[in-house]
Structures are given as C-alpha cells and as structure tokens.
mmCIF file of C-alpha atoms in Angstrom:
data_model
loop_
_atom_site.group_PDB
_atom_site.id
_atom_site.type_symbol
_atom_site.label_atom_id
_atom_site.label_comp_id
_atom_site.label_asym_id
_atom_site.label_seq_id
_atom_site.Cartn_x
_atom_site.Cartn_y
_atom_site.Cartn_z
ATOM 1 C CA UNK A 1492 232.095 164.153 139.451
ATOM 2 C CA UNK A 1493 229.414 166.858 139.139
ATOM 3 C CA UNK A 1494 230.870 167.909 135.830
ATOM 4 C CA UNK A 1495 230.677 164.356 134.466
ATOM 5 C CA UNK A 1496 227.018 164.046 135.478
ATOM 6 C CA UNK A 1497 226.314 167.295 133.642
ATOM 7 C CA UNK A 1498 227.996 165.877 130.497
ATOM 8 C CA UNK A 1499 225.879 162.657 130.662
ATOM 9 C CA UNK A 1500 222.703 164.661 131.065
ATOM 10 C CA UNK A 1501 223.530 166.825 128.036
ATOM 11 C CA UNK A 1502 224.294 163.730 126.009
ATOM 12 C CA UNK A 1503 221.019 162.232 126.994
ATOM 13 C CA UNK A 1504 219.175 165.351 125.962
ATOM 14 C CA UNK A 1505 220.902 165.493 122.720
ATOM 15 C CA UNK A 1506 220.054 161.881 122.001
ATOM 16 C CA UNK A 1507 216.417 162.410 122.984
ATOM 17 C CA UNK A 1508 216.235 165.431 120.717
ATOM 18 C CA UNK A 1509 217.653 163.448 117.822
ATOM 19 C CA UNK A 1510 215.344 160.568 118.504
ATOM 20 C CA UNK A 1511 212.343 162.982 118.728
ATOM 21 C CA UNK A 1512 213.237 164.834 115.531
ATOM 22 C CA UNK A 1513 213.853 161.643 113.560
ATOM 23 C CA UNK A 1514 210.467 160.368 114.349
ATOM 24 C CA UNK A 1515 208.862 163.475 113.059
ATOM 25 C CA UNK A 1516 210.889 163.783 109.850
ATOM 26 C CA UNK A 1517 211.446 160.160 108.738
ATOM 27 C CA UNK A 1518 207.906 159.332 107.835
ATOM 28 C CA UNK A 1519 207.992 162.079 105.315
ATOM 29 C CA UNK A 1520 211.095 160.655 103.511
ATOM 30 C CA UNK A 1521 210.807 158.461 100.322
ATOM 31 C CA UNK A 1522 212.652 155.120 100.353
ATOM 32 C CA UNK A 1523 215.867 156.527 98.747
ATOM 33 C CA UNK A 1524 216.082 159.326 101.279
ATOM 34 C CA UNK A 1525 215.303 156.906 104.151
ATOM 35 C CA UNK A 1526 218.058 154.500 103.076
ATOM 36 C CA UNK A 1527 220.528 157.291 102.685
ATOM 37 C CA UNK A 1528 220.034 158.847 106.052
ATOM 38 C CA UNK A 1529 219.929 155.522 107.829
ATOM 39 C CA UNK A 1530 223.459 154.841 106.900
ATOM 40 C CA UNK A 1531 224.836 157.735 109.130
ATOM 41 C CA UNK A 1532 224.536 156.192 112.595
ATOM 42 C CA UNK A 1533 223.150 153.287 114.458
ATOM 43 C CA UNK A 1534 220.350 155.221 116.103
ATOM 44 C CA UNK A 1535 219.015 156.600 112.792
ATOM 45 C CA UNK A 1536 219.392 153.186 111.215
ATOM 46 C CA UNK A 1537 217.197 151.707 113.907
ATOM 47 C CA UNK A 1538 214.552 154.326 113.539
ATOM 48 C CA UNK A 1539 214.605 153.938 109.728
ATOM 49 C CA UNK A 1540 214.101 150.208 110.086
ATOM 50 C CA UNK A 1541 211.045 150.807 112.268
ATOM 51 C CA UNK A 1542 209.617 153.123 109.714
ATOM 52 C CA UNK A 1543 210.186 150.544 106.964
ATOM 53 C CA UNK A 1544 208.645 147.793 109.007
ATOM 54 C CA UNK A 1545 205.528 149.968 109.638
ATOM 55 C CA UNK A 1546 205.265 150.669 105.947
ATOM 56 C CA UNK A 1547 205.516 146.968 105.054
ATOM 57 C CA UNK A 1548 202.891 146.075 107.569
ATOM 58 C CA UNK A 1549 200.110 148.423 106.183
ATOM 59 C CA UNK A 1550 200.001 150.091 102.747
ATOM 60 C CA UNK A 1551 196.934 152.057 103.747
ATOM 61 C CA UNK A 1552 198.725 153.974 106.574
ATOM 62 C CA UNK A 1553 195.797 152.759 108.920
ATOM 63 C CA UNK A 1554 193.315 154.676 106.927
ATOM 64 C CA UNK A 1555 191.507 151.501 106.159
ATOM 65 C CA UNK A 1556 189.495 149.202 108.499
ATOM 66 C CA UNK A 1557 192.051 146.427 108.201
ATOM 67 C CA UNK A 1558 195.813 146.601 107.608
ATOM 68 C CA UNK A 1559 197.078 145.756 104.079
ATOM 69 C CA UNK A 1560 200.595 144.222 104.263
ATOM 70 C CA UNK A 1561 203.241 143.974 101.518
ATOM 71 C CA UNK A 1562 204.807 140.508 100.873
ATOM 72 C CA UNK A 1563 207.952 140.244 98.679
ATOM 73 C CA UNK A 1564 210.130 137.191 98.174
ATOM 74 C CA UNK A 1565 211.336 138.215 94.738
ATOM 75 C CA UNK A 1566 213.691 141.166 95.281
ATOM 76 C CA UNK A 1567 214.855 143.755 97.816
ATOM 77 C CA UNK A 1568 212.090 146.263 97.331
ATOM 78 C CA UNK A 1569 210.174 146.007 100.685
ATOM 79 C CA UNK A 1570 207.189 148.023 99.581
ATOM 80 C CA UNK A 1571 205.734 150.212 96.806
ATOM 81 C CA UNK A 1572 205.904 153.967 97.587
ATOM 82 C CA UNK A 1573 202.927 156.135 96.592
ATOM 83 C CA UNK A 1574 200.551 158.648 98.068
ATOM 84 C CA UNK A 1575 197.484 157.115 99.633
ATOM 85 C CA UNK A 1576 193.927 158.398 99.556
ATOM 86 C CA UNK A 1577 191.087 156.823 101.510
ATOM 87 C CA UNK A 1578 188.363 158.806 99.655
ATOM 88 C CA UNK A 1579 187.562 159.779 96.113
ATOM 89 C CA UNK A 1580 189.625 162.832 94.977
ATOM 90 C CA UNK A 1581 189.674 165.058 92.022
ATOM 91 C CA UNK A 1582 193.072 166.697 92.013
ATOM 92 C CA UNK A 1583 196.250 167.460 93.870
ATOM 93 C CA UNK A 1584 196.208 170.571 96.055
ATOM 94 C CA UNK A 1585 198.818 172.778 94.239
ATOM 95 C CA UNK A 1586 199.648 174.492 97.581
ATOM 96 C CA UNK A 1587 200.963 171.164 98.995
ATOM 97 C CA UNK A 1588 204.345 169.717 98.352
ATOM 98 C CA UNK A 1589 202.982 166.347 97.379
ATOM 99 C CA UNK A 1590 204.355 164.314 100.246
ATOM 100 C CA UNK A 1591 202.516 162.314 102.797
ATOM 101 C CA UNK A 1592 203.819 160.939 106.095
ATOM 102 C CA UNK A 1593 203.884 157.060 106.225
ATOM 103 C CA UNK A 1594 205.317 154.924 109.018
ATOM 104 C CA UNK A 1595 205.285 157.285 112.076
ATOM 105 C CA UNK A 1596 203.206 157.068 115.223
ATOM 106 C CA UNK A 1597 200.894 159.910 114.370
ATOM 107 C CA UNK A 1598 198.399 159.308 111.589
ATOM 108 C CA UNK A 1599 197.376 162.560 109.843
ATOM 109 C CA UNK A 1600 195.826 163.334 106.457
ATOM 110 C CA UNK A 1601 197.534 166.548 105.153
ATOM 111 C CA UNK A 1602 195.901 168.829 102.708
ATOM 112 C CA UNK A 1603 197.034 166.859 99.678
ATOM 113 C CA UNK A 1604 193.713 166.537 97.849
ATOM 114 C CA UNK A 1605 190.800 168.514 96.697
ATOM 115 C CA UNK A 1606 187.557 166.956 97.891
ATOM 116 C CA UNK A 1607 184.979 165.240 95.797
ATOM 117 C CA UNK A 1608 182.393 167.555 94.092
ATOM 118 C CA UNK A 1609 178.968 167.474 95.591
ATOM 119 C CA UNK A 1610 175.951 168.551 93.638
ATOM 120 C CA UNK A 1611 174.063 171.436 95.446
ATOM 121 C CA UNK A 1612 170.320 171.053 95.947
ATOM 122 C CA UNK A 1613 170.464 167.467 94.624
ATOM 123 C CA UNK A 1614 167.544 165.105 95.396
ATOM 124 C CA UNK A 1615 168.142 162.540 98.054
ATOM 125 C CA UNK A 1616 165.983 160.237 100.221
ATOM 126 C CA UNK A 1617 164.430 161.205 103.424
ATOM 127 C CA UNK A 1618 164.730 157.861 104.980
ATOM 128 C CA UNK A 1619 165.952 157.664 108.551
ATOM 129 C CA UNK A 1620 167.581 154.287 107.716
ATOM 130 C CA UNK A 1621 167.303 152.466 104.362
ATOM 131 C CA UNK A 1622 167.270 148.820 105.249
ATOM 132 C CA UNK A 1623 167.212 146.121 102.554
ATOM 133 C CA UNK A 1624 163.514 145.357 103.044
ATOM 134 C CA UNK A 1625 162.414 148.991 102.763
ATOM 135 C CA UNK A 1626 161.918 150.786 99.472
ATOM 136 C CA UNK A 1627 164.320 153.630 98.895
ATOM 137 C CA UNK A 1628 164.191 156.047 95.974
ATOM 138 C CA UNK A 1629 167.988 156.004 95.766
ATOM 139 C CA UNK A 1630 167.880 152.250 94.646
ATOM 140 C CA UNK A 1631 165.809 152.939 91.618
ATOM 141 C CA UNK A 1632 167.391 152.509 88.161
ATOM 142 C CA UNK A 1633 170.055 150.072 89.364
ATOM 143 C CA UNK A 1634 171.481 147.655 86.852
ATOM 144 C CA UNK A 1635 174.254 144.850 86.849
ATOM 145 C CA UNK A 1636 176.810 147.421 85.947
ATOM 146 C CA UNK A 1637 175.420 150.401 87.648
ATOM 147 C CA UNK A 1638 174.354 150.675 91.234
ATOM 148 C CA UNK A 1639 172.823 153.581 93.213
ATOM 149 C CA UNK A 1640 173.354 154.430 96.740
ATOM 150 C CA UNK A 1641 172.395 157.002 99.327
ATOM 151 C CA UNK A 1642 174.720 160.002 99.485
ATOM 152 C CA UNK A 1643 175.480 163.505 100.602
ATOM 153 C CA UNK A 1644 172.053 164.724 99.683
ATOM 154 C CA UNK A 1645 170.326 162.027 101.781
ATOM 155 C CA UNK A 1646 168.997 162.316 105.357
ATOM 156 C CA UNK A 1647 170.412 158.896 106.481
ATOM 157 C CA UNK A 1648 173.841 158.439 107.940
ATOM 158 C CA UNK A 1649 176.815 156.098 107.104
ATOM 159 C CA UNK A 1650 175.131 153.190 109.032
ATOM 160 C CA UNK A 1651 172.365 153.138 106.296
ATOM 161 C CA UNK A 1652 171.971 149.675 104.649
ATOM 162 C CA UNK A 1653 172.215 151.363 101.154
ATOM 163 C CA UNK A 1654 175.775 152.713 101.670
ATOM 164 C CA UNK A 1655 177.573 149.335 101.133
ATOM 165 C CA UNK A 1656 180.595 150.714 99.286
ATOM 166 C CA UNK A 1657 181.047 153.782 101.495
ATOM 167 C CA UNK A 1658 182.138 151.954 104.829
ATOM 168 C CA UNK A 1659 185.593 150.800 103.787
ATOM 169 C CA UNK A 1660 186.816 147.297 103.320
ATOM 170 C CA UNK A 1661 185.768 144.401 105.406
ATOM 171 C CA UNK A 1662 187.870 141.715 103.671
ATOM 172 C CA UNK A 1663 191.424 140.883 104.354
ATOM 173 C CA UNK A 1664 193.930 141.405 101.437
ATOM 174 C CA UNK A 1665 197.657 141.595 100.892
ATOM 175 C CA UNK A 1666 200.033 143.092 98.181
ATOM 176 C CA UNK A 1667 202.361 140.513 96.859
ATOM 177 C CA UNK A 1668 205.342 140.948 94.402
ATOM 178 C CA UNK A 1669 205.499 138.729 91.331
ATOM 179 C CA UNK A 1670 208.669 138.240 89.363
ATOM 180 C CA UNK A 1671 206.978 139.189 86.001
ATOM 181 C CA UNK A 1672 203.947 141.135 86.823
ATOM 182 C CA UNK A 1673 205.246 143.189 89.739
ATOM 183 C CA UNK A 1674 202.970 143.949 92.616
ATOM 184 C CA UNK A 1675 199.493 142.410 92.712
ATOM 185 C CA UNK A 1676 196.592 142.251 95.088
ATOM 186 C CA UNK A 1677 195.704 138.845 96.666
ATOM 187 C CA UNK A 1678 192.948 137.767 98.977
ATOM 188 C CA UNK A 1679 194.037 136.991 102.659
ATOM 189 C CA UNK A 1680 190.720 135.124 103.360
ATOM 190 C CA UNK A 1681 187.855 133.463 101.618
ATOM 191 C CA UNK A 1682 185.738 135.980 99.829
ATOM 192 C CA UNK A 1683 182.182 134.934 98.910
ATOM 193 C CA UNK A 1684 180.649 135.833 95.506
ATOM 194 C CA UNK A 1685 178.900 139.131 95.554
ATOM 195 C CA UNK A 1686 180.970 140.650 98.352
ATOM 196 C CA UNK A 1687 182.178 144.229 98.034
ATOM 197 C CA UNK A 1688 185.990 144.122 97.902
ATOM 198 C CA UNK A 1689 187.121 147.712 97.277
ATOM 199 C CA UNK A 1690 186.972 150.898 95.350
ATOM 200 C CA UNK A 1691 189.460 152.384 92.836
ATOM 201 C CA UNK A 1692 190.412 155.794 94.266
ATOM 202 C CA UNK A 1693 192.518 158.372 92.415
ATOM 203 C CA UNK A 1694 192.625 161.690 90.768
ATOM 204 C CA UNK A 1695 190.976 162.497 87.377
ATOM 205 C CA UNK A 1696 193.799 164.432 85.909
ATOM 206 C CA UNK A 1697 194.940 161.573 83.698
ATOM 207 C CA UNK A 1698 194.281 162.066 80.027
ATOM 208 C CA UNK A 1699 197.240 164.367 79.402
ATOM 209 C CA UNK A 1700 199.620 161.911 81.153
ATOM 210 C CA UNK A 1701 198.571 158.786 79.212
ATOM 211 C CA UNK A 1702 201.107 159.074 76.384
ATOM 212 C CA UNK A 1703 203.910 159.859 78.805
ATOM 213 C CA UNK A 1704 203.041 156.735 80.768
ATOM 214 C CA UNK A 1705 203.046 154.594 77.676
ATOM 215 C CA UNK A 1706 206.535 155.663 76.760
ATOM 216 C CA UNK A 1707 207.924 155.111 80.238
ATOM 217 C CA UNK A 1708 206.246 151.681 80.605
ATOM 218 C CA UNK A 1709 207.961 150.495 77.351
ATOM 219 C CA UNK A 1710 211.304 150.564 79.368
ATOM 220 C CA UNK A 1711 209.905 147.854 81.665
ATOM 221 C CA UNK A 1712 210.592 149.718 84.955
ATOM 222 C CA UNK A 1713 207.581 151.907 85.168
ATOM 223 C CA UNK A 1714 204.126 150.404 85.820
ATOM 224 C CA UNK A 1715 201.196 152.933 85.294
ATOM 225 C CA UNK A 1716 197.779 152.410 86.777
ATOM 226 C CA UNK A 1717 195.563 154.317 84.376
ATOM 227 C CA UNK A 1718 191.949 153.399 83.364
ATOM 228 C CA UNK A 1719 189.378 155.143 81.243
ATOM 229 C CA UNK A 1720 185.682 154.798 82.225
ATOM 230 C CA UNK A 1721 182.868 155.747 79.981
ATOM 231 C CA UNK A 1722 179.370 155.965 81.370
ATOM 232 C CA UNK A 1723 176.845 155.479 78.577
ATOM 233 C CA UNK A 1724 173.239 156.748 78.008
ATOM 234 C CA UNK A 1725 170.669 153.991 77.361
ATOM 235 C CA UNK A 1726 171.023 154.958 73.572
ATOM 236 C CA UNK A 1727 174.600 153.699 73.758
ATOM 237 C CA UNK A 1728 176.234 157.048 73.187
ATOM 238 C CA UNK A 1729 178.883 158.103 75.587
ATOM 239 C CA UNK A 1730 177.580 160.331 78.419
ATOM 240 C CA UNK A 1731 180.662 160.886 80.664
ATOM 241 C CA UNK A 1732 184.269 160.057 80.470
ATOM 242 C CA UNK A 1733 186.315 159.616 83.601
ATOM 243 C CA UNK A 1734 190.065 159.192 83.503
ATOM 244 C CA UNK A 1735 191.233 157.183 86.562
ATOM 245 C CA UNK A 1736 194.933 157.584 87.300
ATOM 246 C CA UNK A 1737 196.229 155.754 90.400
ATOM 247 C CA UNK A 1738 199.923 155.836 89.241
ATOM 248 C CA UNK A 1739 201.020 158.472 91.798
ATOM 249 C CA UNK A 1740 198.018 158.709 94.138
ATOM 250 C CA UNK A 1741 195.398 156.035 94.938
ATOM 251 C CA UNK A 1742 194.473 153.280 97.296
ATOM 252 C CA UNK A 1743 195.375 149.643 97.409
ATOM 253 C CA UNK A 1744 193.059 148.856 94.398
ATOM 254 C CA UNK A 1745 195.783 150.253 92.221
ATOM 255 C CA UNK A 1746 197.595 146.993 92.577
ATOM 256 C CA UNK A 1747 194.762 144.887 90.914
ATOM 257 C CA UNK A 1748 196.169 143.231 87.845
ATOM 258 C CA UNK A 1749 194.446 142.403 84.451
ATOM 259 C CA UNK A 1750 193.398 138.930 83.534
ATOM 260 C CA UNK A 1751 192.353 138.074 79.904
ATOM 261 C CA UNK A 1752 189.668 135.652 81.210
ATOM 262 C CA UNK A 1753 187.870 138.375 83.159
ATOM 263 C CA UNK A 1754 189.372 137.572 86.413
ATOM 264 C CA UNK A 1755 187.424 137.035 89.649
ATOM 265 C CA UNK A 1756 186.265 140.682 90.094
ATOM 266 C CA UNK A 1757 183.438 142.516 88.498
ATOM 267 C CA UNK A 1758 183.378 146.297 88.111
ATOM 268 C CA UNK A 1759 180.304 148.310 89.042
ATOM 269 C CA UNK A 1760 179.827 152.048 88.689
ATOM 270 C CA UNK A 1761 178.151 153.216 91.939
ATOM 271 C CA UNK A 1762 176.359 156.554 91.889
ATOM 272 C CA UNK A 1763 175.669 158.173 95.301
ATOM 273 C CA UNK A 1764 172.784 160.640 95.553
ATOM 274 C CA UNK A 1765 174.278 164.235 95.603
ATOM 275 C CA UNK A 1766 177.754 163.238 94.328
ATOM 276 C CA UNK A 1767 178.646 164.513 90.850
ATOM 277 C CA UNK A 1768 180.878 161.653 89.851
ATOM 278 C CA UNK A 1769 180.303 157.894 90.035
ATOM 279 C CA UNK A 1770 182.718 155.633 91.695
ATOM 280 C CA UNK A 1771 184.286 152.473 90.322
ATOM 281 C CA UNK A 1772 183.835 149.639 92.689
ATOM 282 C CA UNK A 1773 184.931 145.949 92.677
ATOM 283 C CA UNK A 1774 182.764 143.063 93.757
ATOM 284 C CA UNK A 1775 183.686 139.341 93.823
ATOM 285 C CA UNK A 1776 182.326 137.718 90.680
ATOM 286 C CA UNK A 1777 182.851 134.216 92.094
ATOM 287 C CA UNK A 1778 183.922 132.634 95.356
ATOM 288 C CA UNK A 1779 187.607 133.471 95.891
ATOM 289 C CA UNK A 1780 190.007 131.340 97.836
ATOM 290 C CA UNK A 1781 192.517 132.572 100.457
ATOM 291 C CA UNK A 1782 195.767 133.391 98.687
ATOM 292 C CA UNK A 1783 194.203 133.816 95.281
ATOM 293 C CA UNK A 1784 195.126 136.937 93.167
ATOM 294 C CA UNK A 1785 192.441 139.440 92.716
ATOM 295 C CA UNK A 1786 192.081 140.310 89.009
ATOM 296 C CA UNK A 1787 189.668 141.783 86.489
ATOM 297 C CA UNK A 1788 189.548 142.625 82.798
ATOM 298 C CA UNK A 1789 190.929 146.042 81.921
ATOM 299 C CA UNK A 1790 188.832 146.136 78.798
ATOM 300 C CA UNK A 1791 188.372 144.675 75.263
ATOM 301 C CA UNK A 1792 191.646 143.533 73.756
ATOM 302 C CA UNK A 1793 192.688 144.010 70.092
ATOM 303 C CA UNK A 1794 196.282 143.380 69.257
ATOM 304 C CA UNK A 1795 198.582 146.387 69.098
ATOM 305 C CA UNK A 1796 202.369 145.969 68.503
ATOM 306 C CA UNK A 1797 203.042 148.754 70.905
ATOM 307 C CA UNK A 1798 200.891 147.425 73.616
ATOM 308 C CA UNK A 1799 202.405 146.262 76.968
ATOM 309 C CA UNK A 1800 203.028 142.562 77.330
ATOM 310 C CA UNK A 1801 200.418 140.640 79.477
ATOM 311 C CA UNK A 1802 201.520 138.067 82.086
ATOM 312 C CA UNK A 1803 198.169 137.136 83.391
ATOM 313 C CA UNK A 1804 198.856 133.379 82.783
ATOM 314 C CA UNK A 1805 195.168 132.561 81.928
ATOM 315 C CA UNK A 1806 194.473 129.906 79.261
ATOM 316 C CA UNK A 1807 193.053 132.526 76.952
ATOM 317 C CA UNK A 1808 195.736 135.132 77.448
ATOM 318 C CA UNK A 1809 196.457 137.062 74.252
ATOM 319 C CA UNK A 1810 199.801 138.395 75.329
ATOM 320 C CA UNK A 1811 198.905 142.171 75.177
ATOM 321 C CA UNK A 1812 197.361 144.332 77.857
ATOM 322 C CA UNK A 1813 194.381 146.423 76.818
ATOM 323 C CA UNK A 1814 194.749 150.096 76.293
ATOM 324 C CA UNK A 1815 192.636 152.928 74.861
ATOM 325 C CA UNK A 1816 194.497 152.550 71.590
ATOM 326 C CA UNK A 1817 193.963 148.745 71.394
#
C-alpha cells in the first residue's frame, strides 16, 4: 500500500512539473509549433487551447488599456501572429531571438526593441500641468496634419492635458477577418469625430525590405504593412522620410486597411518635445458607428499594373492599392 501511494505521489509531481513547464514554454511558441506539440497528449492539448484562447481574446498581450479581440468566421486561422510593441521603436535588438511571449499568465516585455531616440538638451515647457485653457509653448506651430505635444524634455507628467496620444487607447476596437481583404480593424463602440483612436507603432528599418514585400505579396498569401511618411518643410521640399514597417513588429494599428474614398480616419503627425522622430496617429475624421471598419487612405493613387488589388468596396475604388511606385 505504501509503495502504491509513493507511485501516485511521483506521478502527481511529474504531472505538476509538466504542467508548470508547459505554461512557461508554450507562450513562446508560434501557431505551427503550438499546434504540433498540442497533439502529443491531452494535457498539452488543453494547455495549448488555453494559450490560443488567450491570444484570440487580446492581440495586445494586455499592453493596451483595453483588450483587442480577434474575430474570424471566414477560415480556421484563429489570430494573426506578430510581435507586439506598445511604444514607438527604432529597431530590433540584435541580441534577442525575436520571439515574444503571448498567452501566458505572466506579462513581460523582453528586450526585443531599441528605445525611441530622445534629443538631449531639447527645449520643453516648464508647465506643471498643461490644461486646455492654459497657453503652452509646446502647442505652438500646430496644423491640421501636424500636432505638437509635450514630451520627454518637458516638466509635466503623463497626466498633462497636452499628451493626448501618449496615454494609450480609450476606444474599443476588434480585429475581424474578411474573405478578400484579410484582417481589418473595426470599431467596437461608437467613436465620435475628432477622437484619438491609435498610433501606428513599428520599426523604421523598412526601405530595404520594400521590394521583397512587393514580390511576396503578389502571391496573394503575404500581406505587408509598410508605409512611407514624408514630413515637409513649409517650402514644400521633403524634410524627413520615415519608413514605417509593421509587417513583423507593430501594434493593432497594423490592421487598418486602405479605402479609396479616404476612409473614416485622418492621419496626423505628432511631434513631442524632446523626441527626435514624429509619430503617426489616427483620429476619427467623422462619427463612426459600432461595428464599422476603420480605414484611411494609404496615399495618392496612380494606376500601376504591378500594384496590389484593392478590395475597399467604396464607390470610388480604382482597384489598385497605393504604393510608393504608383
């Protein structure tokens, strides 16, 4: 009898050890690896299902203020797999393997990214709190397509009224799969005109990958998320070019699709005092209904036979997606 009890104890310890190790390792696996290992036994299958459920429930890995769920009634792909960044980044950290845990109980942000460049000794406001009714030097020189906010060189904290786009999202959205367009971002509540929706976050190492993405996309199974932003001087000459590539690394804004009619989102370059690079932010250009897809114009369109097909469905759709070559 005593020997039987010892065997049961050893079995329970082995099971507990397996369960513990799986919960540590599984969040680091990609969908193919997760599916492969889940077929080995019922215990691992159950843990893999819980990881998949967690990933479906929140694309942001709880980095955002609100969960961002995936919804797919088209095929058997439960979610889109990519590395998530909640802050603006410049590049991959070459010392890191390029993986990010997703779906486990512990939420950690490994050393995957190099932080945003901050300008030393940059000018910033000395305001304790920049409320709307108070004049703040950081608000000067704002324009419809360019906004200025307080930043790293300012005395004020994140609660400042002039840091609207730096506090994360406060609107509910979801990522929905479409049969022709693939994944897209949809509102999960009514969004009023002028509300801040999100920022497009990514790395800037994009220009060299553009031709490769174009070739892969022609096969119909690869969907790049690459934008080129040019900030111009008042004279009209290009001042700064930023290559935004959210294909492998980014946030949920990477799922916003193009619309030939301009969509319901407007893009605004936001400069923060003390930060070297501007940030591309999206605001509601009109009142948006719950369940409506969030879209914007990727840029001017000129027909190109090699351009990717557009499925925006607007009355003025020209059938080709914009690209730097169009």
